[in-house]
mmCIF file of C-alpha atoms in Angstrom:
data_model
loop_
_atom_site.group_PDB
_atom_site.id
_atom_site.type_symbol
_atom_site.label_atom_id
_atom_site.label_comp_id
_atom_site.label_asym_id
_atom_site.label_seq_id
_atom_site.Cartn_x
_atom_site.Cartn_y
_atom_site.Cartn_z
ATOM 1 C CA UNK A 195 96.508 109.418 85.910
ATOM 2 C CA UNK A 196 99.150 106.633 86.271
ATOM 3 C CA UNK A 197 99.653 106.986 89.762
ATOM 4 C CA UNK A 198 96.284 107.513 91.204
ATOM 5 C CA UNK A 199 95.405 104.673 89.609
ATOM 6 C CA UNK A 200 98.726 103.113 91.731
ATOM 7 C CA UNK A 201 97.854 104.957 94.799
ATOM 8 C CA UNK A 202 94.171 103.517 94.499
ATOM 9 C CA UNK A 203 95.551 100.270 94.109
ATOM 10 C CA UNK A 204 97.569 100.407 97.015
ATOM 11 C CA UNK A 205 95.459 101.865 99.193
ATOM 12 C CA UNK A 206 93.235 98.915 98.757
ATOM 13 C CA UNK A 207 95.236 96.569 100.434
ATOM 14 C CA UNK A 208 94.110 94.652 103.414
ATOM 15 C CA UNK A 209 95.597 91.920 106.080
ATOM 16 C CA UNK A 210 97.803 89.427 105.096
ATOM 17 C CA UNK A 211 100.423 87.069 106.301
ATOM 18 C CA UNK A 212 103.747 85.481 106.605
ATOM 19 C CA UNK A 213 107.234 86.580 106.463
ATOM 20 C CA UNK A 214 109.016 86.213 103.377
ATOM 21 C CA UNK A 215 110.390 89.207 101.413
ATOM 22 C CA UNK A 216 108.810 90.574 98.075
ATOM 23 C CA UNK A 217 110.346 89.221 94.762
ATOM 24 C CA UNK A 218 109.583 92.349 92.952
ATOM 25 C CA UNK A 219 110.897 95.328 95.070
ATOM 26 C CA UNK A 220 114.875 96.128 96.323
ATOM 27 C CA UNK A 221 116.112 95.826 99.328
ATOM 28 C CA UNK A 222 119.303 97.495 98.593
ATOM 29 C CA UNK A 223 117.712 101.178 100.326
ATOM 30 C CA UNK A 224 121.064 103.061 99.802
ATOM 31 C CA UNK A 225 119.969 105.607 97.334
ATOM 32 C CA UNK A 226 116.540 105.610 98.776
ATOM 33 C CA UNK A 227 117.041 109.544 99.109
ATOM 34 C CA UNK A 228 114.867 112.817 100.233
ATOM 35 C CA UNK A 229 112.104 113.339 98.569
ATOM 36 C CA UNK A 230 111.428 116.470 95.902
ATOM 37 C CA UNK A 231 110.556 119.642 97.975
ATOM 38 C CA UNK A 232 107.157 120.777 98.376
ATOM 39 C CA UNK A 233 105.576 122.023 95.505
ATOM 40 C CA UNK A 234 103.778 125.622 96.050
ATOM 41 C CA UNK A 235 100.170 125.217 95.402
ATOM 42 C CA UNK A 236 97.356 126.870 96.090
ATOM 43 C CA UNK A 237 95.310 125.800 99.043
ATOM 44 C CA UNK A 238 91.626 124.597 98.334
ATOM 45 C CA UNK A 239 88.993 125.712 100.113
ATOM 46 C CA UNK A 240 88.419 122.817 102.080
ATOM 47 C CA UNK A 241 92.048 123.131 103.481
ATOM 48 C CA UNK A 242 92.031 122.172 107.013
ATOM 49 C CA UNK A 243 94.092 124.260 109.487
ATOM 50 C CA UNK A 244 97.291 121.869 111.429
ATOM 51 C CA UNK A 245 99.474 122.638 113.861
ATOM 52 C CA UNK A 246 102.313 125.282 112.926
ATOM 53 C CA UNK A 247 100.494 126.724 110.516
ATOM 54 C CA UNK A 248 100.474 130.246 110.688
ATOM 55 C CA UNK A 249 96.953 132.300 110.248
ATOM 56 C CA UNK A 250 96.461 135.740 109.877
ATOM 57 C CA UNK A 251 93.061 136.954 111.941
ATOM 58 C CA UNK A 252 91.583 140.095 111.548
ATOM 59 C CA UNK A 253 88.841 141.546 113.743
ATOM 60 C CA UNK A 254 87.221 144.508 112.011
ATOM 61 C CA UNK A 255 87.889 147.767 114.222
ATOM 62 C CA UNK A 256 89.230 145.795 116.947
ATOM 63 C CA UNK A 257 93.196 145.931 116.322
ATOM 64 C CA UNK A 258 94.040 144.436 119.870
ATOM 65 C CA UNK A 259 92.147 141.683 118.743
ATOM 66 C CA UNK A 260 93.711 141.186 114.524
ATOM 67 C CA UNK A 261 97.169 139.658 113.930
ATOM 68 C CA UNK A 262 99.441 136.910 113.183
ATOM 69 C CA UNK A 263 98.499 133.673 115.294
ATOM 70 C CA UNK A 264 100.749 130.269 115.204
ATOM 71 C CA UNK A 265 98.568 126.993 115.741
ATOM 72 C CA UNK A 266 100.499 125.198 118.492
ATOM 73 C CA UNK A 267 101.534 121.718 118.243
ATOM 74 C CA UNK A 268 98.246 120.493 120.285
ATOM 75 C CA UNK A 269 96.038 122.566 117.396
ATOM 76 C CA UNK A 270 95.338 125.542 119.784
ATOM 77 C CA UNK A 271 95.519 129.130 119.067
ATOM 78 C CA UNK A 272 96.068 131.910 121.987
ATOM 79 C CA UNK A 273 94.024 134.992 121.274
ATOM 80 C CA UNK A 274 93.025 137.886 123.780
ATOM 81 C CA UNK A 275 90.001 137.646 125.581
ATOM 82 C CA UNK A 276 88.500 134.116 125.067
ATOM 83 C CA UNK A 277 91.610 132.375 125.480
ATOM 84 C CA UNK A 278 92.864 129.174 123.641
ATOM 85 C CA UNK A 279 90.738 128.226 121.186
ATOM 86 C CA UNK A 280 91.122 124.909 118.947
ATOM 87 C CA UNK A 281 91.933 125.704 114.864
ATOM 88 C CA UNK A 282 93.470 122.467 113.696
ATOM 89 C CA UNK A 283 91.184 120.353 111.612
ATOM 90 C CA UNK A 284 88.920 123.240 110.642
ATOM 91 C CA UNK A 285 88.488 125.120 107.571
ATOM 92 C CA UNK A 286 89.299 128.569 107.769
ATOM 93 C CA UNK A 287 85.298 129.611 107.403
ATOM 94 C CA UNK A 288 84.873 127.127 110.176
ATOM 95 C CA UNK A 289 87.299 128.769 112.527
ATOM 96 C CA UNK A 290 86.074 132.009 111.359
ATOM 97 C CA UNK A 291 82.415 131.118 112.702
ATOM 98 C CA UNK A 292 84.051 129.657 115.879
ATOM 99 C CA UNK A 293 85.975 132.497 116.596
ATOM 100 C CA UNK A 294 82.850 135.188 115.993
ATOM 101 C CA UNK A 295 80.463 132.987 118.434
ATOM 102 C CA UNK A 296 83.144 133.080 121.132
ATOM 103 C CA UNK A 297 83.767 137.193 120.394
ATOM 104 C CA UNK A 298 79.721 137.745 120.467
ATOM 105 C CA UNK A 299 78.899 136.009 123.400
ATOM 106 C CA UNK A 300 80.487 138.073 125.813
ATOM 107 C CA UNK A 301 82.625 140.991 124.329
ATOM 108 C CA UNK A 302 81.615 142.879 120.835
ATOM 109 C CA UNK A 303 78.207 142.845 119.006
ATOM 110 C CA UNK A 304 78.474 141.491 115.248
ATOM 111 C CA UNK A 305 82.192 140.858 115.335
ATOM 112 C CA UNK A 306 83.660 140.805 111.514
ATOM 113 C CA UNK A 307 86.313 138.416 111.395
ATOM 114 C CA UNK A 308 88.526 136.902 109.124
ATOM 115 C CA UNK A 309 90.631 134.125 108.862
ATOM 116 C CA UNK A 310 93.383 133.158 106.501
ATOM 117 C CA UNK A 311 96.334 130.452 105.963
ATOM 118 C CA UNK A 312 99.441 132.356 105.972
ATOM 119 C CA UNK A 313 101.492 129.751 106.147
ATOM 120 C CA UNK A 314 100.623 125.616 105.897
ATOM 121 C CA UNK A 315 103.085 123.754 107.470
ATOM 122 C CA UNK A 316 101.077 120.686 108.469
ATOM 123 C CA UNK A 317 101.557 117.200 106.651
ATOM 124 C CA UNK A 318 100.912 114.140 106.126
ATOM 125 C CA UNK A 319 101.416 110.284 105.796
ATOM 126 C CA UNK A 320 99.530 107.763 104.516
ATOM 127 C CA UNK A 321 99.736 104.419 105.956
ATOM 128 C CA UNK A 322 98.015 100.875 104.511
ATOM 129 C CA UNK A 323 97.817 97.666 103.799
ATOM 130 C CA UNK A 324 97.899 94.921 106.709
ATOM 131 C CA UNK A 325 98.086 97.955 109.971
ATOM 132 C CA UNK A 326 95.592 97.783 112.135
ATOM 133 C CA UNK A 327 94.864 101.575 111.212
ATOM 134 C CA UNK A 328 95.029 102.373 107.621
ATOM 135 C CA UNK A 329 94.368 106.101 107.007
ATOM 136 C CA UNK A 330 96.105 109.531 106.662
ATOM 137 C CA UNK A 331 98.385 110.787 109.275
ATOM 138 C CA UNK A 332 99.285 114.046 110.039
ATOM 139 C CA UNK A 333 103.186 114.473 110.906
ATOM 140 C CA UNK A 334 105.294 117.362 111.257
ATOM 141 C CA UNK A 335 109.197 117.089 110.329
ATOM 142 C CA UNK A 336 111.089 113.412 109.694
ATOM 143 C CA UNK A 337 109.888 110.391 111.402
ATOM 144 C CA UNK A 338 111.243 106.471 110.856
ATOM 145 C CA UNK A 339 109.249 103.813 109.491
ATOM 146 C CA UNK A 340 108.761 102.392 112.735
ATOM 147 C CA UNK A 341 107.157 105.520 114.111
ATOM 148 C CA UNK A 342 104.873 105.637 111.075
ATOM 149 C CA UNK A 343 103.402 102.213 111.022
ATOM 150 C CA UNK A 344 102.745 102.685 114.593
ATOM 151 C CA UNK A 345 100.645 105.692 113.574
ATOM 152 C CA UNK A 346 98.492 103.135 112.225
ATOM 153 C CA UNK A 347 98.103 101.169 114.921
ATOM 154 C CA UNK A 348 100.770 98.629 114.656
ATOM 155 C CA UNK A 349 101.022 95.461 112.286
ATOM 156 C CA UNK A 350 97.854 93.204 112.605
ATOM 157 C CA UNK A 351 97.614 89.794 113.075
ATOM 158 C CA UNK A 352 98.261 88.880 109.690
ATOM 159 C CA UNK A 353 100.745 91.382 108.225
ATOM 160 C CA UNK A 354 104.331 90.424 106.752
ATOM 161 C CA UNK A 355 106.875 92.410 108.410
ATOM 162 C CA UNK A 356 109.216 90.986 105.763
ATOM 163 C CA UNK A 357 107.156 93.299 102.693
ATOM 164 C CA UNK A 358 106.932 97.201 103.765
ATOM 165 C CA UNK A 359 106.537 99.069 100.701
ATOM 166 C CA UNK A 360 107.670 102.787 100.884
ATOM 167 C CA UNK A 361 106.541 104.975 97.783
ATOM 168 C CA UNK A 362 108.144 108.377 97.281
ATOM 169 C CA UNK A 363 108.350 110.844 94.688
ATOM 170 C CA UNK A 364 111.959 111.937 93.754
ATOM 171 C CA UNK A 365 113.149 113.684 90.761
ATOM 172 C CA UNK A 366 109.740 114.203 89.431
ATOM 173 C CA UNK A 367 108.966 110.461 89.705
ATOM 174 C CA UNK A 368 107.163 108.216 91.625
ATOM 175 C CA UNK A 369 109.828 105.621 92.963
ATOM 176 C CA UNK A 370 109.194 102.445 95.155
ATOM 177 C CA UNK A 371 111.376 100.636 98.098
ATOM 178 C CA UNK A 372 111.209 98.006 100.374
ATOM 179 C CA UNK A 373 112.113 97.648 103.697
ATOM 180 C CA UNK A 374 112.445 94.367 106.246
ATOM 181 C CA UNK A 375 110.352 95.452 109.421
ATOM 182 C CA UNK A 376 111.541 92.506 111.407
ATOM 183 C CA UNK A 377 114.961 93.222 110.380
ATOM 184 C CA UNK A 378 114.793 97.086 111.023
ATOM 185 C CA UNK A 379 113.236 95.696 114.834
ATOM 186 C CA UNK A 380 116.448 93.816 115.658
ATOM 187 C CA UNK A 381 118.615 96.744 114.795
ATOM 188 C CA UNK A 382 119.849 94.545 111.755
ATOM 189 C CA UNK A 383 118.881 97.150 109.111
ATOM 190 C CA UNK A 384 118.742 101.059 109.614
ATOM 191 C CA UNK A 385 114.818 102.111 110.795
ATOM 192 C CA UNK A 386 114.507 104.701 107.302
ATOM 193 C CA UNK A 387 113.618 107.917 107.566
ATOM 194 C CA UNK A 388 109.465 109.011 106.649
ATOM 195 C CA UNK A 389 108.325 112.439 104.657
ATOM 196 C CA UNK A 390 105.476 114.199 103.891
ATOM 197 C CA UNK A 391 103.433 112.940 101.034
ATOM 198 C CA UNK A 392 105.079 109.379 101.710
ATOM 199 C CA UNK A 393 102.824 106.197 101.012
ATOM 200 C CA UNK A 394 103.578 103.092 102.910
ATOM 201 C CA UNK A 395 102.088 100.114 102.753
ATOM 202 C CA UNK A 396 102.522 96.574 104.417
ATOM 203 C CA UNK A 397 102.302 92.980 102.617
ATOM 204 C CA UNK A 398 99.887 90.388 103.818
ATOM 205 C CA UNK A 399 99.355 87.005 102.041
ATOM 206 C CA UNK A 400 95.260 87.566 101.202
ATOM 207 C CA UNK A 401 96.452 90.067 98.972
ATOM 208 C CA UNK A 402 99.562 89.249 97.794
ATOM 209 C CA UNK A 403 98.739 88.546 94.455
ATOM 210 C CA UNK A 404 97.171 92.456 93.667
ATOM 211 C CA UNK A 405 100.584 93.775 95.930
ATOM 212 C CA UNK A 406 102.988 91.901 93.710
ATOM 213 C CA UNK A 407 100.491 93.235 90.656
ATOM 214 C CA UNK A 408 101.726 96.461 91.443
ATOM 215 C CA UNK A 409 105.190 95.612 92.145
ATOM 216 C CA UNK A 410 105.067 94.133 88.671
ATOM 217 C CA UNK A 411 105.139 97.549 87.270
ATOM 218 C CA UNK A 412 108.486 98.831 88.860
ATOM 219 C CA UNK A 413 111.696 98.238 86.827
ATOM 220 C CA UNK A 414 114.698 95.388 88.300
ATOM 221 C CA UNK A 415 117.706 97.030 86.891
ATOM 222 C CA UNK A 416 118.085 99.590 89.740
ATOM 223 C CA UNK A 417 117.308 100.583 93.926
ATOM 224 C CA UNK A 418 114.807 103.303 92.308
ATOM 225 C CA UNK A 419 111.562 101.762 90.645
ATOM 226 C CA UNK A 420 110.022 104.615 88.924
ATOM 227 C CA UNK A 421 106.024 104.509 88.158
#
């Protein structure tokens, strides 16, 4: 696929430096809009529980016990008897074994439970390039750029502020922009607002030739540089 070979590409960027602007992306941001709603898929079975997602629990023959639960935003459940117990970051079986140790220990013999994702609301953001923390970022609602790259850690030592990459799909495409940290810092340029699914990744001069590679591929004639 086209853009996991992109996404590969990009994630493969490392530290860099200096602080000129790309020649291959826009600056011009105006039009850089929301991206397409969530799709609807189906969840895979490694599909780790985040906070404010909703699970349903049931305890066989216990009804005080089965329910709705919402994951709170520090990845805790409240349940009767044993109290707050973690969820986020664990597959529903995992919470499911979690959840009949803690019942067993001290309250019902052979507890049958069940756990399932009503409702996923947790997402993510993937940050890379020259941050001191490249990874995958959980976030929940709109951030700004600023807030993401410090998710990773901050710029390191030899990132260019001047090249932040922001890749989005809209309209069914995957679309590129770039953004002027140091300028965004001063208050010269609006800090943009970050979504779920957003890839953003920061310029550094080690490998500037394999980032402007894949800038390469994005079309001049407009703010929107489809994949």
């Amino acid at each position: 696929m086209k853009w996991a070979a992109l996404a590969g590409a990009a994630l493969a960027l490392s530290a860099c430096a200096g602080n000129s602007r790309s020649d291959y992306v826009s600056y011009d941001t105006a039009g850089f809009g929301r991206p397409d709603a969530p799709t609807m898929n189906r969840l895979t079975p490694d599909y780790r529980i985040a906070p404010l997602d909703k699970l349903s629990i049931s305890v066989f023959q216990v009804d005080e016990l089965s329910g709705e639960y919402q994951v709170d935003l520090t990845g805790n459940i409240a349940m009767p008897l044993i109290g707050s117990v973690s969820a986020a970051d664990k597959t529903t079986v995992e919470f499911q074994e979690i959840l009949t140790a803690a019942l067993s220990e001290q309250y019902l013999r052979d507890p049958d439970v069940t756990v399932g994702v009503m409702e996923a609301t947790g997402s993510s953001v993937t940050v890379e390039g020259s941050v001191n923390r490249p990874g995958i970022y959980p976030t929940f609602g709109e951030i700004s750029l600023i807030q993401a790259i410090a998710l990773g850690g901050g710029l390191d030592e030899n990132a260019n502020a001047g090249t932040v990459i922001v890749f989005r799909q809209i309209d069914g495409q995957r679309m590129a922009a770039g953004f002027d940290l140091t300028s965004i810092r001063r208050g010269q340029e609006p800090d943009p607002a970050i979504y779920r699914g957003d890839i953003i990744v920061v310029d550094g001069s080690q490998t500037r030739q394999t980032f402007r590679d894949i800038i390469r591929t994005v079309p001049l004639l407009s703010v929107f540089r489809p994949f």
